XYZ file of C-alpha atoms in Angstrom:
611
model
C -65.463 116.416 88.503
C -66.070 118.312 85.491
C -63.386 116.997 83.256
C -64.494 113.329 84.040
C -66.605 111.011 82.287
C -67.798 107.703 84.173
C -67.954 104.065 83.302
C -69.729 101.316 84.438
C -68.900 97.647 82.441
C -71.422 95.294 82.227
C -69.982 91.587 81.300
C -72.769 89.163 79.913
C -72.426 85.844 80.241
C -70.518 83.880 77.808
C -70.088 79.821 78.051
C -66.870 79.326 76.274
C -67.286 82.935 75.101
C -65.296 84.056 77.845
C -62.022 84.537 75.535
C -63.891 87.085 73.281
C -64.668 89.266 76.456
C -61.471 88.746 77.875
C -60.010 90.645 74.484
C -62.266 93.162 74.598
C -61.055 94.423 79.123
C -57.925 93.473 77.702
C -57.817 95.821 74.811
C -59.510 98.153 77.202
C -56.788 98.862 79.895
C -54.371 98.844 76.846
C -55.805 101.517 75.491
C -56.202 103.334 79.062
C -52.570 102.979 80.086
C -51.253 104.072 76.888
C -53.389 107.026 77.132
C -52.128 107.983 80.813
C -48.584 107.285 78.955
C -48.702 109.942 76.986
C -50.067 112.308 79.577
C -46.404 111.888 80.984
C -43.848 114.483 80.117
C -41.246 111.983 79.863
C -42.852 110.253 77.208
C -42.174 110.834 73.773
C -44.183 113.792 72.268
C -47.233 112.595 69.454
C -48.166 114.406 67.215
C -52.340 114.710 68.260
C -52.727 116.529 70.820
C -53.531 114.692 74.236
C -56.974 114.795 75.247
C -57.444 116.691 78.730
C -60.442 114.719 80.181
C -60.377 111.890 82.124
C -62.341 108.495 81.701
C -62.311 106.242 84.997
C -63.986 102.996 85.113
C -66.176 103.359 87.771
C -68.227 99.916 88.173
C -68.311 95.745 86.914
C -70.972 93.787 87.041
C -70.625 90.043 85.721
C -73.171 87.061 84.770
C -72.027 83.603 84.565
C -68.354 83.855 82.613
C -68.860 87.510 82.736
C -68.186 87.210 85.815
C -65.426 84.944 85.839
C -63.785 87.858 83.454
C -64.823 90.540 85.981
C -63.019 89.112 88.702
C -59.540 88.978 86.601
C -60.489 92.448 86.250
C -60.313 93.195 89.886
C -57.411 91.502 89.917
C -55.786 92.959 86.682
C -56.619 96.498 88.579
C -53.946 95.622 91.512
C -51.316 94.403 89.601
C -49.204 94.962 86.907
C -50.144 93.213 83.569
C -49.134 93.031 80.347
C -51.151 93.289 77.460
C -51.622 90.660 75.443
C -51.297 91.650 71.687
C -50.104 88.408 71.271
C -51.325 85.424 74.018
C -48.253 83.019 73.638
C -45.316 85.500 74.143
C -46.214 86.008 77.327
C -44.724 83.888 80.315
C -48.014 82.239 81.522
C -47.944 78.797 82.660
C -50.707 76.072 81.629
C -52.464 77.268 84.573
C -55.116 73.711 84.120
C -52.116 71.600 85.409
C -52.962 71.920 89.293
C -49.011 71.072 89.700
C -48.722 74.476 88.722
C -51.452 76.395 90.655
C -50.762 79.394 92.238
C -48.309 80.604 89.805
C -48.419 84.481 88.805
C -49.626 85.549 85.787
C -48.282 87.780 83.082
C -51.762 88.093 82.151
C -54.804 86.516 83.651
C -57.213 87.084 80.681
C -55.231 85.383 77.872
C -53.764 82.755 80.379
C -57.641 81.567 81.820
C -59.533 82.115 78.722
C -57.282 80.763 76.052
C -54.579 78.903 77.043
C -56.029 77.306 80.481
C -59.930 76.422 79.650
C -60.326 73.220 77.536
C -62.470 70.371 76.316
C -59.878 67.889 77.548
C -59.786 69.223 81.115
C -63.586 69.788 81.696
C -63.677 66.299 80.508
C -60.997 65.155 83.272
C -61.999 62.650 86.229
C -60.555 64.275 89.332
C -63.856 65.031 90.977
C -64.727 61.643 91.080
C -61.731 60.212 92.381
C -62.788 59.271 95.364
C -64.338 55.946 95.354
C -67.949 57.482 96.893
C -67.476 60.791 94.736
C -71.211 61.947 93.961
C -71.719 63.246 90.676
C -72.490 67.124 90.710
C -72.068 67.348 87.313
C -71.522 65.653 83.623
C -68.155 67.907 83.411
C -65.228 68.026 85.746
C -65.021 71.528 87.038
C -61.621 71.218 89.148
C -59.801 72.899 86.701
C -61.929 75.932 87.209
C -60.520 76.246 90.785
C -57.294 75.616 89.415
C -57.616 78.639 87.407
C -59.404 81.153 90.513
C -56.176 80.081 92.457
C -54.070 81.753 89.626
C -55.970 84.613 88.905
C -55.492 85.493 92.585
C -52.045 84.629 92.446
C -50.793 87.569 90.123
C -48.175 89.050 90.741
C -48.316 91.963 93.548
C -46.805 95.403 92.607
C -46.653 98.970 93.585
C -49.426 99.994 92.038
C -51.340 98.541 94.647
C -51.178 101.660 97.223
C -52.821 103.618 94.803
C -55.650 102.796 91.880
C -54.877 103.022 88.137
C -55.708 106.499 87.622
C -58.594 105.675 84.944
C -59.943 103.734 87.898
C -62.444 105.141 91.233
C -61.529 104.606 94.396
C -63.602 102.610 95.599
C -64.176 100.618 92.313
C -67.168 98.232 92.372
C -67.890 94.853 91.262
C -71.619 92.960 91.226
C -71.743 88.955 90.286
C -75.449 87.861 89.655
C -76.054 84.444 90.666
C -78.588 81.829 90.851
C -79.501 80.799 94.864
C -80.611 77.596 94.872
C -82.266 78.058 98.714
C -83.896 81.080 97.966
C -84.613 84.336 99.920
C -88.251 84.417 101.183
C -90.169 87.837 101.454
C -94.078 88.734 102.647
C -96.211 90.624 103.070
C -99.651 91.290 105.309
C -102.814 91.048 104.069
C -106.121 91.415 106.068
C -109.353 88.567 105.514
C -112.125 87.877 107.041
C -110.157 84.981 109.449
C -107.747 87.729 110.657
C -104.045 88.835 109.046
C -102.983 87.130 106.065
C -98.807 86.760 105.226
C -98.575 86.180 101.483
C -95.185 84.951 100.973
C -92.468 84.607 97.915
C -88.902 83.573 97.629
C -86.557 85.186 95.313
C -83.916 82.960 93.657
C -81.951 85.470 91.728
C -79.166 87.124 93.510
C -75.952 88.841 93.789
C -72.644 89.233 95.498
C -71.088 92.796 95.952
C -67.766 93.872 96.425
C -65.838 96.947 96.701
C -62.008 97.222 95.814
C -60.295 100.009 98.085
C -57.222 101.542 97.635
C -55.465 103.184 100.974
C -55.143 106.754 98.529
C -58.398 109.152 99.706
C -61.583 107.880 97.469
C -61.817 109.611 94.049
C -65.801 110.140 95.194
C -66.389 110.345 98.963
C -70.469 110.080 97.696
C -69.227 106.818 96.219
C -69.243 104.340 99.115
C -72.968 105.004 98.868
C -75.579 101.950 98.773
C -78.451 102.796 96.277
C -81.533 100.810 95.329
C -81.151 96.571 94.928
C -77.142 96.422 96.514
C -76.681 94.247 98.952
C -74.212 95.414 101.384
C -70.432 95.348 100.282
C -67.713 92.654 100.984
C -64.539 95.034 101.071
C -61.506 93.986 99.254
C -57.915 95.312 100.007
C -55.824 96.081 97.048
C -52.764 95.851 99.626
C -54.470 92.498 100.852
C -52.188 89.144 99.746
C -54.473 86.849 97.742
C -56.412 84.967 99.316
C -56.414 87.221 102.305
C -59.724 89.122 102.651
C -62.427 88.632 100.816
C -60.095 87.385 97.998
C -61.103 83.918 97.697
C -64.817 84.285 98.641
C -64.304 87.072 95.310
C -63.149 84.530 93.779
C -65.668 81.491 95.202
C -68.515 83.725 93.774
C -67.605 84.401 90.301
C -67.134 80.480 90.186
C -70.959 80.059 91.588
C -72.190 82.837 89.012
C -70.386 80.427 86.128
C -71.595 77.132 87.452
C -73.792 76.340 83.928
C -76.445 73.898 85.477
C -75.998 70.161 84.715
C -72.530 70.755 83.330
C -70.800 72.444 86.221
C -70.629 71.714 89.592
C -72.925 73.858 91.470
C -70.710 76.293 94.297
C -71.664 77.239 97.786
C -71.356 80.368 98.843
C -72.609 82.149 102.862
C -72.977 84.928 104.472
C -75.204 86.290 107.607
C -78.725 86.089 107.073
C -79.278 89.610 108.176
C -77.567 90.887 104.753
C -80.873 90.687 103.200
C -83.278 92.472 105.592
C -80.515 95.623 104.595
C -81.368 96.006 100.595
C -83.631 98.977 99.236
C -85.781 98.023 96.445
C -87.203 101.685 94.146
C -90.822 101.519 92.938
C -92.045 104.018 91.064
C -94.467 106.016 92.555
C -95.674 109.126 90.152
C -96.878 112.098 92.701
C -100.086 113.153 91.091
C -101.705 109.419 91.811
C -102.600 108.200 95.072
C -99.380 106.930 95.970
C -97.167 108.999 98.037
C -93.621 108.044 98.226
C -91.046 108.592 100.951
C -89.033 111.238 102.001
C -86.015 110.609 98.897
C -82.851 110.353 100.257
C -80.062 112.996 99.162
C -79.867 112.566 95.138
C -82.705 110.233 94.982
C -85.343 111.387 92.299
C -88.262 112.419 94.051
C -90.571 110.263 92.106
C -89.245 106.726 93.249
C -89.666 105.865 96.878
C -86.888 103.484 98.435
C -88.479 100.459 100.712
C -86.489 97.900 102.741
C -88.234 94.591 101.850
C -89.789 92.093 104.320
C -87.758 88.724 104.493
C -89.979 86.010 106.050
C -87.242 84.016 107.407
C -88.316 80.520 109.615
C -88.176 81.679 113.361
C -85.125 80.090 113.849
C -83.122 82.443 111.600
C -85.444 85.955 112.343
C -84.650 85.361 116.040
C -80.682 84.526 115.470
C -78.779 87.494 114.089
C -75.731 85.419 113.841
C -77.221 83.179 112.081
C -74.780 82.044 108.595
C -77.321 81.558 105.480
C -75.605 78.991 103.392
C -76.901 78.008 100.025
C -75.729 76.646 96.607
C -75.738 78.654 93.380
C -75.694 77.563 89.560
C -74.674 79.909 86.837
C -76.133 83.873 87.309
C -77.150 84.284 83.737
C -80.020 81.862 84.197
C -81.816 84.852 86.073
C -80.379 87.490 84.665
C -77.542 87.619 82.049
C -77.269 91.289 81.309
C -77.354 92.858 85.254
C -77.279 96.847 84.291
C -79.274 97.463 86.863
C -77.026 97.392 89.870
C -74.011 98.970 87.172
C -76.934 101.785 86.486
C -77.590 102.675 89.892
C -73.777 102.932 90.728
C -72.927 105.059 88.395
C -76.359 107.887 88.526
C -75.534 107.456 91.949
C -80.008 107.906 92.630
C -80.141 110.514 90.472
C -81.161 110.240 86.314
C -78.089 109.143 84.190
C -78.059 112.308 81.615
C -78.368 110.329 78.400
C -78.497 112.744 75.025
C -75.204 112.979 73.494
C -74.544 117.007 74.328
C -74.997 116.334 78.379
C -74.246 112.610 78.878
C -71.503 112.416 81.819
C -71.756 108.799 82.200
C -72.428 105.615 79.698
C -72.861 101.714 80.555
C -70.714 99.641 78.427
C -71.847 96.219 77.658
C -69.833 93.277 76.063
C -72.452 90.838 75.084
C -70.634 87.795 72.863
C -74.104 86.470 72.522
C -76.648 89.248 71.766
C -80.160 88.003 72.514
C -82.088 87.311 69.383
C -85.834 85.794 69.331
C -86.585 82.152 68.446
C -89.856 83.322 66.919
C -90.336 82.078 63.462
C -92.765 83.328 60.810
C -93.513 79.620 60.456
C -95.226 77.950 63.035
C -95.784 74.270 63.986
C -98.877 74.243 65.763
C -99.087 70.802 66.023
C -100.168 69.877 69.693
C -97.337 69.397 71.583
C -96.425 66.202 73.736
C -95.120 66.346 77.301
C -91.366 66.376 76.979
C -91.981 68.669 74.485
C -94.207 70.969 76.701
C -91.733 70.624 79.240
C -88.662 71.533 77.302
C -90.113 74.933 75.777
C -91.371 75.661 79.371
C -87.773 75.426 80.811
C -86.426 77.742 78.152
C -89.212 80.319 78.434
C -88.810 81.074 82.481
C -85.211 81.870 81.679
C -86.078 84.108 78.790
C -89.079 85.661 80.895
C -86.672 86.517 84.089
C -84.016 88.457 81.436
C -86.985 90.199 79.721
C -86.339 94.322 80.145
C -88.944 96.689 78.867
C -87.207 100.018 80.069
C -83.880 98.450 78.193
C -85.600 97.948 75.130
C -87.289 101.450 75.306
C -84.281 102.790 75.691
C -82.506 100.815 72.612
C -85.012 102.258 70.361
C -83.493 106.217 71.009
C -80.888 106.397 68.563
C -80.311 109.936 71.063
C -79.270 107.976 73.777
C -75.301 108.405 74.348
C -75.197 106.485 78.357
C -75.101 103.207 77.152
C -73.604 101.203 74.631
C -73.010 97.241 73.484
C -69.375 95.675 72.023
C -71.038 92.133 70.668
C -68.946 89.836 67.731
C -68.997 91.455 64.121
C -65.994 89.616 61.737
C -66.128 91.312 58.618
C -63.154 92.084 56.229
C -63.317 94.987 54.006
C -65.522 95.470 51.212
C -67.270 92.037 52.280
C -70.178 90.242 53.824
C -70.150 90.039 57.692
C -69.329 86.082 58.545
C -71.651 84.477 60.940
C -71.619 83.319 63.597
C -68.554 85.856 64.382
C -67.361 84.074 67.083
C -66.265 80.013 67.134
C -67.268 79.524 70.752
C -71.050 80.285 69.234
C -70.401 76.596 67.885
C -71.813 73.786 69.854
C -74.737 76.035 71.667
C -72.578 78.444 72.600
C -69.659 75.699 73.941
C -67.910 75.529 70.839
C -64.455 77.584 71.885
C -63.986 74.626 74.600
C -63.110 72.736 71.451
C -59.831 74.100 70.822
C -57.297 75.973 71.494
C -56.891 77.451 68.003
C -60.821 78.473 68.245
C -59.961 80.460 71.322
C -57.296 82.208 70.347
C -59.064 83.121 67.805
C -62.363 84.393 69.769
C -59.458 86.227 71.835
C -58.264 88.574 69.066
C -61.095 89.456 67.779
C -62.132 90.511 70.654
C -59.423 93.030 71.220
C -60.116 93.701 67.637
C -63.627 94.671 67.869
C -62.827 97.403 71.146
C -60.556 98.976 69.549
C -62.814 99.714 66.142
C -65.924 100.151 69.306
C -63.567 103.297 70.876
C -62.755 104.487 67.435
C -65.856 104.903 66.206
C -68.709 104.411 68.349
C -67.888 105.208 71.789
C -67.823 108.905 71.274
C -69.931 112.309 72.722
C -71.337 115.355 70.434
C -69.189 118.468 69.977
C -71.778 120.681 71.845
C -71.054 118.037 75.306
C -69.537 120.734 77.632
C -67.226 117.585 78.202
C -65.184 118.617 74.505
C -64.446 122.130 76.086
C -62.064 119.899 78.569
C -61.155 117.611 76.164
C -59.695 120.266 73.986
C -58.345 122.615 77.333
C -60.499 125.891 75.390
C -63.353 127.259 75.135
C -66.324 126.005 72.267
C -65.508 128.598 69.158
C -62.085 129.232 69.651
C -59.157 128.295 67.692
C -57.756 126.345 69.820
C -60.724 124.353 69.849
C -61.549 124.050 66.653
C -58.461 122.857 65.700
C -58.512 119.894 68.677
C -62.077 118.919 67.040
C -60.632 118.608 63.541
C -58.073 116.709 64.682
C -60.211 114.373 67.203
C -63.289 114.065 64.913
C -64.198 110.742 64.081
C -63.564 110.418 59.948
C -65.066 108.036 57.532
C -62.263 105.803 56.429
C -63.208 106.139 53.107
C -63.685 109.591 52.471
C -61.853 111.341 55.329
C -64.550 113.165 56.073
C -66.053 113.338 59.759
C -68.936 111.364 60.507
C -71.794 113.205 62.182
C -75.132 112.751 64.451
C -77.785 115.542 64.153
C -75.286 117.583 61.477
C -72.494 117.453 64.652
C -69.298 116.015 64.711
C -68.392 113.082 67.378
C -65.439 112.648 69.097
C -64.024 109.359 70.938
C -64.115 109.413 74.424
C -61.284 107.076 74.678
C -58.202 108.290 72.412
C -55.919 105.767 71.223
C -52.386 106.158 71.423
C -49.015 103.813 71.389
C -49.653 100.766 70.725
C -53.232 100.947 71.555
C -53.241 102.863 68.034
C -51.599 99.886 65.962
C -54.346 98.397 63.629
C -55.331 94.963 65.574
C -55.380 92.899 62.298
C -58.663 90.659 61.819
C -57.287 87.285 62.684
C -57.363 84.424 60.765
C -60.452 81.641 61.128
C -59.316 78.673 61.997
C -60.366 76.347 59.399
C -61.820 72.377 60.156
C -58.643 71.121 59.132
C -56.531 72.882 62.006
C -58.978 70.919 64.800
C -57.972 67.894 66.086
C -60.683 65.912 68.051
C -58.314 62.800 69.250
C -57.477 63.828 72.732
C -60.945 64.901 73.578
C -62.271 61.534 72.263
C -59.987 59.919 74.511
C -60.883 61.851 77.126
C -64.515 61.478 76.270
C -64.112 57.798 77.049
C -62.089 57.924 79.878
C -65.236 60.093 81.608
C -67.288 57.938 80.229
C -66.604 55.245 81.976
C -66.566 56.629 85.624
C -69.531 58.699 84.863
C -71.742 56.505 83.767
C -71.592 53.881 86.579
C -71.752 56.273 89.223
C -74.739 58.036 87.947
C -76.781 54.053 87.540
C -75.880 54.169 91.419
C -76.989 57.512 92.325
C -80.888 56.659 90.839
C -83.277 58.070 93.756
C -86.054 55.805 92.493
C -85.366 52.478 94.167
C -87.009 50.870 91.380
C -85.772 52.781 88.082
C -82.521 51.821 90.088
C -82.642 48.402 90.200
C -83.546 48.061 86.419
C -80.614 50.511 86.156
C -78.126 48.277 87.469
C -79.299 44.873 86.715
C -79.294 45.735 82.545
C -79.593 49.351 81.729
C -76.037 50.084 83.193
C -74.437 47.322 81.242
C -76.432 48.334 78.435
C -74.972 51.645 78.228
C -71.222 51.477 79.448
C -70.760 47.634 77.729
C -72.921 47.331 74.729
C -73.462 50.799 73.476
C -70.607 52.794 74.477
C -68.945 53.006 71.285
C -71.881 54.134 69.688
C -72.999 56.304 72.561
C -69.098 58.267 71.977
C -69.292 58.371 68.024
C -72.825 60.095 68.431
C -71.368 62.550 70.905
C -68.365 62.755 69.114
C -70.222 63.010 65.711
C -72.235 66.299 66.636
C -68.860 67.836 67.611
C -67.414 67.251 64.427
C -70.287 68.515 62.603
C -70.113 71.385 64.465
C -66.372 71.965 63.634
C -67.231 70.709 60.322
C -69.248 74.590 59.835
C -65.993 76.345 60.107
C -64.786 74.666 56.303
């Protein structure tokens, strides 16, 4: 459609950053549904006149707590929720009590991310209950279930036989993950002994789902696959939660947040045969010796499309109903920002138009944690020793998998209006920015588990930070044909001349509107109602305000059934008898005071940087 511009979210993962993107979608359908509010004749007249265009959010995908966010998302789009300007007016219950589970939500982003998700409850014992519990994990991630079963819990409404109308039908949703089992692919190659199969196994993968409305699809060309999707798991909006694919949704967005070591690692299946049905693009330039494939309809002509060549164990290749089950840890270890699949959805195999006067389509990234290089200009070249070897190697595969030429190409072109980044920035006016912006950046990136307070905080500022991103940043040139709809005239007339004055973006100190390439910009997203009310800079929560006692206690409490059980879960028969004949008394009798006041120490340093 001519009058629509197309949006495809990508969520990066976020540890305890989770509230801050939870603002940010929050603020986001705010701003939306007031919009399609005052498209409504029966709402009161404003005074700017109403942008003609439409936006509709076309595509999610989600690493880690990303995805955790994106599935409230999907469930936010079924249901009636209510913004929330302010977190604790809203009628959510303390959805980490699992006396309460299954309880509707006013709003499932506030409710999970600030007022659900703590210290205290990761810290809880339930999963080892049971006498021959093993430990999956140094923190207690029941209460994460807990808070999947009330996310799918809100509350059904009418809006469910037809999509929000800033949403397509069908709407998308990708969660990266990190298979444990691995997928195994080959390929031939001929020797001198005869055929040779040279074989991999890929660990990083996805799950894909589809949200459908019963209303006719806003894009029949959208139930398309296109290069790297797996096939889609379908999910009903008129379905009852769990019903469906619901609670495998819901299962997966868990597995893509399982952080390794600290979360319990989630299984997830489905038929082995998913993976022989995937197209991979190469790029194959037509003038070399390459020649590529017949394209499929919309498919540039330069890429040619491949199935790939699984080299499953006899056993599976000869069983098509055979169920591939495998454990996943947390998505972002493979790949944090997944544009990729979000990319492909929305250019639908064809170039996403990118310069600012022709761009019909943008990527929208909320990154709490924008990469930035641990390279120094000072250098300890001292020769390493093994742990230390081993350490740096650990951390450098992750980095190496989210490494992304093309993206950082692309992030040089200050021309390119298809994609764009909402990341942390606390600044008030007239003063320095304050780093880090964000409290969950604390603690390695845990800190907003802390507290309460430090969420909350996170929270606002991300709805804060979206609104100032669609004020002034999210926003096409004047010469886009897409302002001619916008304004409902024609480029030159009065009519539209006066809509771009009014729409402009402005300088807020002078007034005057900003420009790129001597053109004005106009927001893509107009703000209106409430949507349009300043979102004040909240208030840093000081040292002071954070009270460590009940995560001490609960600190201990773990402490005591951890410990034990890991001295018995040794694999090395011998480290295990040393274990348990002194080591294990060492640490849970002699040393466990000091082992909690060091652990507790580095937490209050930590909250010690906020003053």
């Amino acid at each position: 459609m001519s009058n629509t511009f197309r949006v495809g979210l990508v969520l990066a993962g976020t540890i305890s950053a989770g509230a801050y993107s939870a603002g940010v979608i929050d603020f986001l359908l705010e701003a939306l549904e007031e919009w399609e509010k005052r498209r409504s004749p029966h709402e009161p007249d404003d005074r700017r006149p109403v942008p003609r265009h439409r936006v509709l959010l076309n595509s999610v995908s989600g690493a880690s707590g990303g995805a955790m966010t994106a599935a409230m998302l999907l469930r936010a789009l079924v249901s009636e929720i209510k913004p929330a300007n302010d977190p604790f007016t809203l009628p959510d219950p303390d959805i980490s009590d699992p006396r309460k589970a299954h309880l509707p939500l006013a709003n499932p982003f506030s409710a999970s991310w600030v007022q659900s998700i703590d210290l205290v409850h990761l810290l809880d014992t339930r999963d080892l209950e049971e006498k021959r519990a093993k430990v999956v994990s140094l923190l207690d991630s029941t209460v994460l279930g807990d808070i999947g079963n009330n996310v799918l819990a809100v509350a059904n409404s009418s809006r469910q036989t037809t999509p929000p109308p800033y949403v397509e039908n069908p709407f998308h949703a990708y969660f990266t993950t990190t298979n444990l089992r691995g997928v195994p692919y080959g390929f031939q190659f001929t020797s001198s002994t005869g055929a040779y199969s040279h074989q991999m196994t890929a660990y990083s993968d996805h799950r894909h789902f589809m949200l459908t409305w019963p209303a006719p699809p806003t894009s029949p060309g959208n139930v398309d696959r296109f290069p790297w999707e797996l096939p889609p798991e379908v999910l009903q909006a008129t379905s009852a939660a769990p019903s469906g694919n619901w609670d495998v949704m819901m299962c997966s967005s868990l597995a893509s947040g399982a952080f390794p070591g600290g979360l319990a690692p989630v299984k997830l299946e489905r038929p082995a045969t998913v993976y022989n049905q995937a197209e991979w693009d190469v790029a194959m330039p037509l003038e070399r010796e390459f020649v590529p494939a017949t394209p499929a309809p919309r498919r540039p002509t330069h890429w040619t499309y491949e199935s790939p060549l699984t080299a499953w164990p006899p056993e599976i290749r000869g069983n098509s109903a055979y169920v591939y089950r495998y454990w996943n840890v947390d998505g972002g270890t493979m790949n944090n920002e997944p544009l990729a699949l979000v990319h492909n959805r929305l250019a639908q195999g064809e170039f996403q138009r990118r310069k600012g006067d022709e761009a019909t389509s943008a990527i929208i990234m909320v990154d709490p944690f924008p990469n930035k290089s641990n390279v120094d200009a000072v250098y300890d070249d001292a020769k390493p020793d093994v742990v230390t070897v081993f350490m740096k190697l650990f951390g450098a595969l992750i980095e190496q998998t989210r490494f992304k030429p093309d993206e950082l190409l692309l992030a040089r072109r200050e021309d390119v209006y298809s994609r764009f980044v909402i990341a942390p920035c606390y600044q008030e006016r007239d003063k320095d920015r304050v780093e880090p912006a964000i409290t969950a950046a604390l603690l390695g990136g845990f800190g907003g588990f802390i507290s309460q307070k430090m969420r909350l905080h996170d929270f606002k500022l991300g709805r804060r930070n979206c609104q100032r991103f669609l004020q002034k940043t999210f926003c096409l040139l004047e010469t886009n044909p897409l302002v001619d709809e916008m304004a409902g005239a024609k480029a030159g007339t009065p009519e539209w001349e006066a809509f771009v004055q009014e729409w402009a973006v402005k300088d807020d100190t002078t007034g005057k509107p900003l420009t790129s390439s001597n053109l004005r910009v106009l927001p893509l997203i107009p703000l209106f109602g409430k949507a349009a009310i300043e979102v004040p800079l909240p208030l840093r929560p000081k040292a002071k305000d954070i009270s460590l006692k009940e995560i001490r206690k609960a600190l201990i409490a773990r402490y005591d059934v951890l410990v034990p059980r890991l001295c018995d879960q040794v694999p090395i028969k011998i480290l295990g008898v040393l274990l348990k004949a002194g080591l294990s008394s060492w640490w849970v009798v002699g040393h466990r005071k000091e082992v909690i006041n060091i652990i507790m120490g580095l937490i209050q340093k930590e909250v010690d940087k906020l003053g």
